[in-house]
Amino acid sequence: MECHTTTKSLKINLKRNIGTVLIIVEGARDEFALFKQIFRKILHYNYIERSRNQQNFKNYDEFVMKGNENSRVIVINAKNSNISTIKKDQNYLNEIYKSLYTEYGIDIRNINVYFVWDRDWESNSIKTTRELLQKLGGSTNNLDGTNGILLLSYPSVESYIISSFDDKTTIIKNRELKQYVKDKDYKINKINRYSLMKAVNQMHKVLIELDIKEYNIDNLSPIFLKVFDKQEIDFNERGYYRFLSFISIILLDLNIITEREQ
């Protein structure tokens, strides 16, 4: 059991061997661009992707750093963007898993898995989202034997992009995020290793504001549910979420970013 605190200083480990990692995303554009920037351009791992509109996996291996040859990150689309697809369209995911085993020899039971989703209140119900947050709390060790953490961005992936550059946490209304990112010229291809650290610190800053001072990264369901409930209360009271992204959990869970020894 690894407990993380939200107040300690952090460091980045650029040559961390992470094995094989699978990230399942809802979006078809920004999420692919973001993870390609993080894992291919910044961290220099083998990177493989396949969108829901492609038949074959696409490999990127020209930027692999010496020492990272055995690490690879695979990013794929879910069947559709509604969060219910995670539990309703299991046959689609099983076909993806079979393809990974056939083509790369990857056994889904032995790798870290992450589901990355927007907290879209218009299409993702509270009931379904809450059920999945309770079920998907560990990348390798859920109670039902499955692998996978559900990582929400409130309200969308733009929250992570903003957190990579900005110190704001509460003042932007949800429907204005895309315009804010555009006006500030916060581009995914400008994210660097320092941005990754800033995004983690911003995530921790919001958790502190929500009275969360530590969390067990092997079982994130308790804090995810606490954050979810508080965010829904805020949304009902003022019409928008405190923006927060849990995408940084991937880097913490894989020990790419770790607490600095005092």
CSV table of C-alpha atoms in Angstrom, one decimal:
chain,number,residue,atom,x,y,z
A,1,MET,CA,0.0,0.0,0.0
A,2,GLU,CA,1.5,3.3,-1.1
A,3,CYS,CA,0.2,6.4,0.6
A,4,HIS,CA,0.8,9.8,-1.1
A,5,THR,CA,0.5,13.1,0.6
A,6,THR,CA,-0.6,16.3,-1.1
A,7,THR,CA,2.0,18.5,0.5
A,8,LYS,CA,5.4,17.0,-0.2
A,9,SER,CA,7.7,18.2,-2.9
A,10,LEU,CA,8.1,16.0,-6.0
A,11,LYS,CA,10.7,14.9,-8.6
A,12,ILE,CA,10.5,13.3,-12.0
A,13,ASN,CA,12.2,10.1,-13.0
A,14,LEU,CA,12.8,10.3,-16.8
A,15,LYS,CA,14.2,6.7,-17.1
A,16,ARG,CA,11.6,4.9,-15.1
A,17,ASN,CA,10.9,1.4,-16.5
A,18,ILE,CA,7.1,1.1,-16.6
A,19,GLY,CA,6.6,-2.1,-18.5
A,20,THR,CA,3.4,-2.0,-20.6
A,21,VAL,CA,0.6,0.5,-19.9
A,22,LEU,CA,-2.8,0.7,-21.4
A,23,ILE,CA,-4.8,4.0,-21.5
A,24,ILE,CA,-8.4,3.9,-22.7
A,25,VAL,CA,-9.8,7.3,-23.6
A,26,GLU,CA,-13.2,8.6,-24.6
A,27,GLY,CA,-12.0,11.4,-27.0
A,28,ALA,CA,-10.5,11.0,-30.4
A,29,ARG,CA,-8.3,14.1,-30.7
A,30,ASP,CA,-7.1,16.0,-27.6
A,31,GLU,CA,-6.5,12.9,-25.5
A,32,PHE,CA,-4.4,11.2,-28.2
A,33,ALA,CA,-2.4,14.4,-28.7
A,34,LEU,CA,-1.9,14.8,-25.0
A,35,PHE,CA,-0.7,11.3,-24.3
A,36,LYS,CA,1.5,11.3,-27.3
A,37,GLN,CA,3.1,14.5,-26.1
A,38,ILE,CA,3.6,13.1,-22.6
A,39,PHE,CA,4.8,9.6,-23.3
A,40,ARG,CA,6.5,10.0,-26.7
A,41,LYS,CA,7.9,13.5,-26.8
A,42,ILE,CA,8.7,14.2,-23.1
A,43,LEU,CA,9.3,10.8,-21.5
A,44,HIS,CA,10.5,9.0,-24.7
A,45,TYR,CA,8.7,5.7,-24.3
A,46,ASN,CA,7.5,3.4,-27.0
A,47,TYR,CA,4.1,4.7,-27.9
A,48,ILE,CA,1.3,2.8,-29.7
A,49,GLU,CA,-2.2,4.1,-30.5
A,50,ARG,CA,-5.4,3.1,-32.1
A,51,SER,CA,-8.5,5.2,-32.5
A,52,ARG,CA,-12.0,3.7,-32.9
A,53,ASN,CA,-11.9,4.6,-36.6
A,54,GLN,CA,-8.7,2.6,-37.2
A,55,GLN,CA,-8.3,-1.1,-37.9
A,56,ASN,CA,-4.6,-1.4,-37.0
A,57,PHE,CA,-2.4,-0.2,-34.2
A,58,LYS,CA,0.1,2.6,-35.1
A,59,ASN,CA,3.5,2.4,-33.6
A,60,TYR,CA,5.9,5.3,-32.7
A,61,ASP,CA,9.3,4.2,-31.6
A,62,GLU,CA,11.7,6.8,-33.1
A,63,PHE,CA,12.1,8.9,-29.9
A,64,VAL,CA,12.7,6.1,-27.4
A,65,MET,CA,15.3,7.0,-24.8
A,66,LYS,CA,18.1,4.6,-24.1
A,67,GLY,CA,17.0,2.5,-21.1
A,68,ASN,CA,13.3,2.9,-21.9
A,69,GLU,CA,13.3,0.3,-24.7
A,70,ASN,CA,11.2,-2.2,-22.7
A,71,SER,CA,8.5,0.4,-21.7
A,72,ARG,CA,5.5,1.0,-23.9
A,73,VAL,CA,2.3,3.0,-23.6
A,74,ILE,CA,-0.8,2.0,-25.6
A,75,VAL,CA,-3.6,4.5,-26.1
A,76,ILE,CA,-7.0,3.3,-27.5
A,77,ASN,CA,-10.5,4.7,-27.9
A,78,ALA,CA,-13.5,3.3,-26.1
A,79,LYS,CA,-16.4,2.4,-28.3
A,80,ASN,CA,-18.1,5.8,-27.7
A,81,SER,CA,-17.7,8.8,-25.4
A,82,ASN,CA,-20.5,7.9,-23.0
A,83,ILE,CA,-19.1,6.6,-19.7
A,84,SER,CA,-21.5,3.7,-19.6
A,85,THR,CA,-19.6,2.1,-22.5
A,86,ILE,CA,-17.0,1.0,-19.9
A,87,LYS,CA,-19.4,-1.6,-18.5
A,88,LYS,CA,-21.9,-2.0,-21.3
A,89,ASP,CA,-19.6,-2.6,-24.3
A,90,GLN,CA,-17.3,-5.1,-22.7
A,91,ASN,CA,-17.3,-7.2,-25.9
A,92,TYR,CA,-15.6,-4.3,-27.7
A,93,LEU,CA,-12.9,-4.0,-25.1
A,94,ASN,CA,-12.4,-7.8,-25.1
A,95,GLU,CA,-11.8,-7.6,-28.8
A,96,ILE,CA,-9.2,-4.9,-28.2
A,97,TYR,CA,-7.6,-7.0,-25.5
A,98,LYS,CA,-7.5,-10.0,-27.9
A,99,SER,CA,-5.8,-7.9,-30.5
A,100,LEU,CA,-3.2,-6.8,-28.0
A,101,TYR,CA,-2.4,-10.4,-27.1
A,102,THR,CA,-2.3,-11.5,-30.7
A,103,GLU,CA,-0.1,-8.7,-32.0
A,104,TYR,CA,2.1,-7.9,-29.0
A,105,GLY,CA,1.7,-10.8,-26.6
A,106,ILE,CA,0.1,-8.5,-24.0
A,107,ASP,CA,-2.0,-10.1,-21.2
A,108,ILE,CA,-4.4,-7.5,-20.0
A,109,ARG,CA,-4.3,-9.1,-16.5
A,110,ASN,CA,-0.7,-8.2,-16.0
A,111,ILE,CA,-0.5,-4.5,-16.9
A,112,ASN,CA,-1.6,-1.2,-15.5
A,113,VAL,CA,-4.8,0.1,-17.1
A,114,TYR,CA,-6.3,3.6,-16.9
A,115,PHE,CA,-9.7,4.9,-18.1
A,116,VAL,CA,-9.5,8.6,-18.8
A,117,TRP,CA,-12.9,10.4,-19.1
A,118,ASP,CA,-14.4,13.9,-18.9
A,119,ARG,CA,-17.0,14.5,-16.2
A,120,ASP,CA,-19.7,15.4,-18.7
A,121,TRP,CA,-22.8,16.1,-16.7
A,122,GLU,CA,-25.0,16.3,-19.8
A,123,SER,CA,-24.3,12.7,-21.0
A,124,ASN,CA,-22.8,10.8,-18.1
A,125,SER,CA,-25.2,10.1,-15.3
A,126,ILE,CA,-24.3,10.5,-11.6
A,127,LYS,CA,-25.4,7.0,-10.9
A,128,THR,CA,-23.3,5.3,-13.5
A,129,THR,CA,-20.3,7.5,-12.9
A,130,ARG,CA,-20.4,6.9,-9.2
A,131,GLU,CA,-20.7,3.1,-9.7
A,132,LEU,CA,-17.6,3.1,-11.9
A,133,LEU,CA,-15.6,5.2,-9.5
A,134,GLN,CA,-16.3,2.8,-6.8
A,135,LYS,CA,-15.4,-0.2,-8.9
A,136,LEU,CA,-12.4,1.1,-10.8
A,137,GLY,CA,-10.0,2.3,-8.0
A,138,GLY,CA,-6.7,0.5,-8.9
A,139,SER,CA,-4.7,0.1,-12.1
A,140,THR,CA,-3.9,-3.5,-11.3
A,141,ASN,CA,-5.8,-4.7,-8.3
A,142,ASN,CA,-9.5,-4.1,-8.2
A,143,LEU,CA,-11.7,-6.3,-5.9
A,144,ASP,CA,-13.4,-8.1,-8.8
A,145,GLY,CA,-10.1,-9.1,-10.3
A,146,THR,CA,-10.1,-6.5,-13.1
A,147,ASN,CA,-7.4,-3.9,-13.8
A,148,GLY,CA,-8.2,-0.2,-14.3
A,149,ILE,CA,-8.6,3.2,-12.6
A,150,LEU,CA,-11.3,5.6,-13.8
A,151,LEU,CA,-9.6,9.0,-13.9
A,152,LEU,CA,-12.1,11.9,-14.3
A,153,SER,CA,-11.3,15.5,-15.5
A,154,TYR,CA,-13.7,18.1,-14.1
A,155,PRO,CA,-15.3,19.0,-16.4
A,156,SER,CA,-13.0,18.1,-19.3
A,157,VAL,CA,-9.4,17.4,-20.5
A,158,GLU,CA,-8.9,21.2,-20.7
A,159,SER,CA,-8.5,21.2,-16.9
A,160,TYR,CA,-5.3,19.2,-17.3
A,161,ILE,CA,-4.0,21.5,-20.0
A,162,ILE,CA,-4.7,24.6,-17.9
A,163,SER,CA,-3.2,22.9,-14.8
A,164,SER,CA,0.0,22.4,-16.8
A,165,PHE,CA,0.5,26.1,-17.2
A,166,ASP,CA,-1.8,28.0,-14.8
A,167,ASP,CA,-2.4,28.5,-11.1
A,168,LYS,CA,-6.2,28.9,-11.3
A,169,THR,CA,-8.5,26.4,-9.7
A,170,THR,CA,-12.0,27.7,-9.4
A,171,ILE,CA,-12.9,30.9,-11.3
A,172,ILE,CA,-13.5,29.7,-14.9
A,173,LYS,CA,-17.0,28.5,-15.8
A,174,ASN,CA,-17.0,25.1,-17.5
A,175,ARG,CA,-18.4,26.2,-20.8
A,176,GLU,CA,-15.6,28.9,-21.1
A,177,LEU,CA,-12.6,26.5,-20.7
A,178,LYS,CA,-12.0,25.9,-24.4
A,179,GLN,CA,-12.0,29.6,-25.1
A,180,TYR,CA,-9.7,30.3,-22.1
A,181,VAL,CA,-7.2,27.7,-23.3
A,182,LYS,CA,-7.3,29.3,-26.8
A,183,ASP,CA,-7.0,32.9,-25.5
A,184,LYS,CA,-4.0,31.9,-23.3
A,185,ASP,CA,-2.4,29.9,-26.1
A,186,TYR,CA,-2.0,26.9,-23.9
A,187,LYS,CA,-1.1,24.3,-26.5
A,188,ILE,CA,-0.5,20.6,-25.8
A,189,ASN,CA,2.7,20.6,-27.8
A,190,LYS,CA,4.1,23.2,-25.4
A,191,ILE,CA,3.7,20.9,-22.4
A,192,ASN,CA,7.1,19.8,-21.1
A,193,ARG,CA,8.6,18.0,-18.1
A,194,TYR,CA,8.1,21.1,-15.9
A,195,SER,CA,4.4,21.2,-17.0
A,196,LEU,CA,4.0,17.6,-15.8
A,197,MET,CA,5.2,18.6,-12.4
A,198,LYS,CA,3.0,21.7,-12.3
A,199,ALA,CA,-0.1,19.7,-13.2
A,200,VAL,CA,0.6,17.3,-10.3
A,201,ASN,CA,1.0,20.2,-7.9
A,202,GLN,CA,-2.2,21.8,-9.1
A,203,MET,CA,-4.1,18.5,-8.6
A,204,HIS,CA,-2.7,18.3,-5.0
A,205,LYS,CA,-3.6,22.0,-4.5
A,206,VAL,CA,-7.2,21.3,-5.3
A,207,LEU,CA,-7.3,18.2,-3.2
A,208,ILE,CA,-6.0,20.2,-0.2
A,209,GLU,CA,-8.8,22.7,-0.9
A,210,LEU,CA,-11.2,19.8,-0.7
A,211,ASP,CA,-9.7,18.7,2.6
A,212,ILE,CA,-7.8,15.7,1.2
A,213,LYS,CA,-4.3,15.6,2.6
A,214,GLU,CA,-3.3,12.0,1.7
A,215,TYR,CA,-4.5,9.1,-0.5
A,216,ASN,CA,-3.7,5.5,-1.1
A,217,ILE,CA,-2.8,5.2,-4.8
A,218,ASP,CA,-3.5,1.4,-4.7
A,219,ASN,CA,-7.2,2.1,-3.8
A,220,LEU,CA,-8.3,5.5,-5.0
A,221,SER,CA,-12.1,4.9,-4.9
A,222,PRO,CA,-12.5,6.6,-1.5
A,223,ILE,CA,-11.0,9.9,-2.4
A,224,PHE,CA,-12.5,9.8,-5.9
A,225,LEU,CA,-16.0,9.4,-4.4
A,226,LYS,CA,-15.4,12.1,-1.9
A,227,VAL,CA,-14.2,14.5,-4.6
A,228,PHE,CA,-17.1,13.5,-6.9
A,229,ASP,CA,-19.7,14.2,-4.2
A,230,LYS,CA,-18.2,17.6,-3.4
A,231,GLN,CA,-18.0,18.5,-7.0
A,232,GLU,CA,-21.6,17.6,-7.6
A,233,ILE,CA,-22.6,19.8,-4.6
A,234,ASP,CA,-20.6,22.7,-6.1
A,235,PHE,CA,-22.1,22.2,-9.5
A,236,ASN,CA,-25.6,22.2,-8.1
A,237,GLU,CA,-25.0,25.4,-6.2
A,238,ARG,CA,-23.1,27.5,-8.8
A,239,GLY,CA,-23.6,25.7,-12.1
A,240,TYR,CA,-19.9,24.7,-12.7
A,241,TYR,CA,-17.2,22.5,-11.3
A,242,ARG,CA,-14.0,23.4,-9.6
A,243,PHE,CA,-11.8,22.3,-12.4
A,244,LEU,CA,-9.6,19.4,-11.6
A,245,SER,CA,-8.0,16.6,-13.6
A,246,PHE,CA,-6.8,13.3,-12.3
A,247,ILE,CA,-4.7,12.5,-15.3
A,248,SER,CA,-1.5,13.1,-13.2
A,249,ILE,CA,-2.4,10.0,-11.2
A,250,ILE,CA,-1.0,7.9,-14.1
A,251,LEU,CA,2.5,9.4,-13.6
A,252,LEU,CA,2.3,9.0,-9.8
A,253,ASP,CA,1.0,5.4,-10.0
A,254,LEU,CA,3.8,4.4,-12.4
A,255,ASN,CA,6.4,6.2,-10.2
A,256,ILE,CA,7.4,8.5,-13.0
A,257,ILE,CA,6.8,11.3,-10.6
A,258,THR,CA,7.6,10.5,-7.0
A,259,GLU,CA,7.9,12.3,-3.7
A,260,ARG,CA,11.3,13.9,-3.1
A,261,GLU,CA,13.1,12.4,-0.1
A,262,GLN,CA,13.5,15.0,2.7
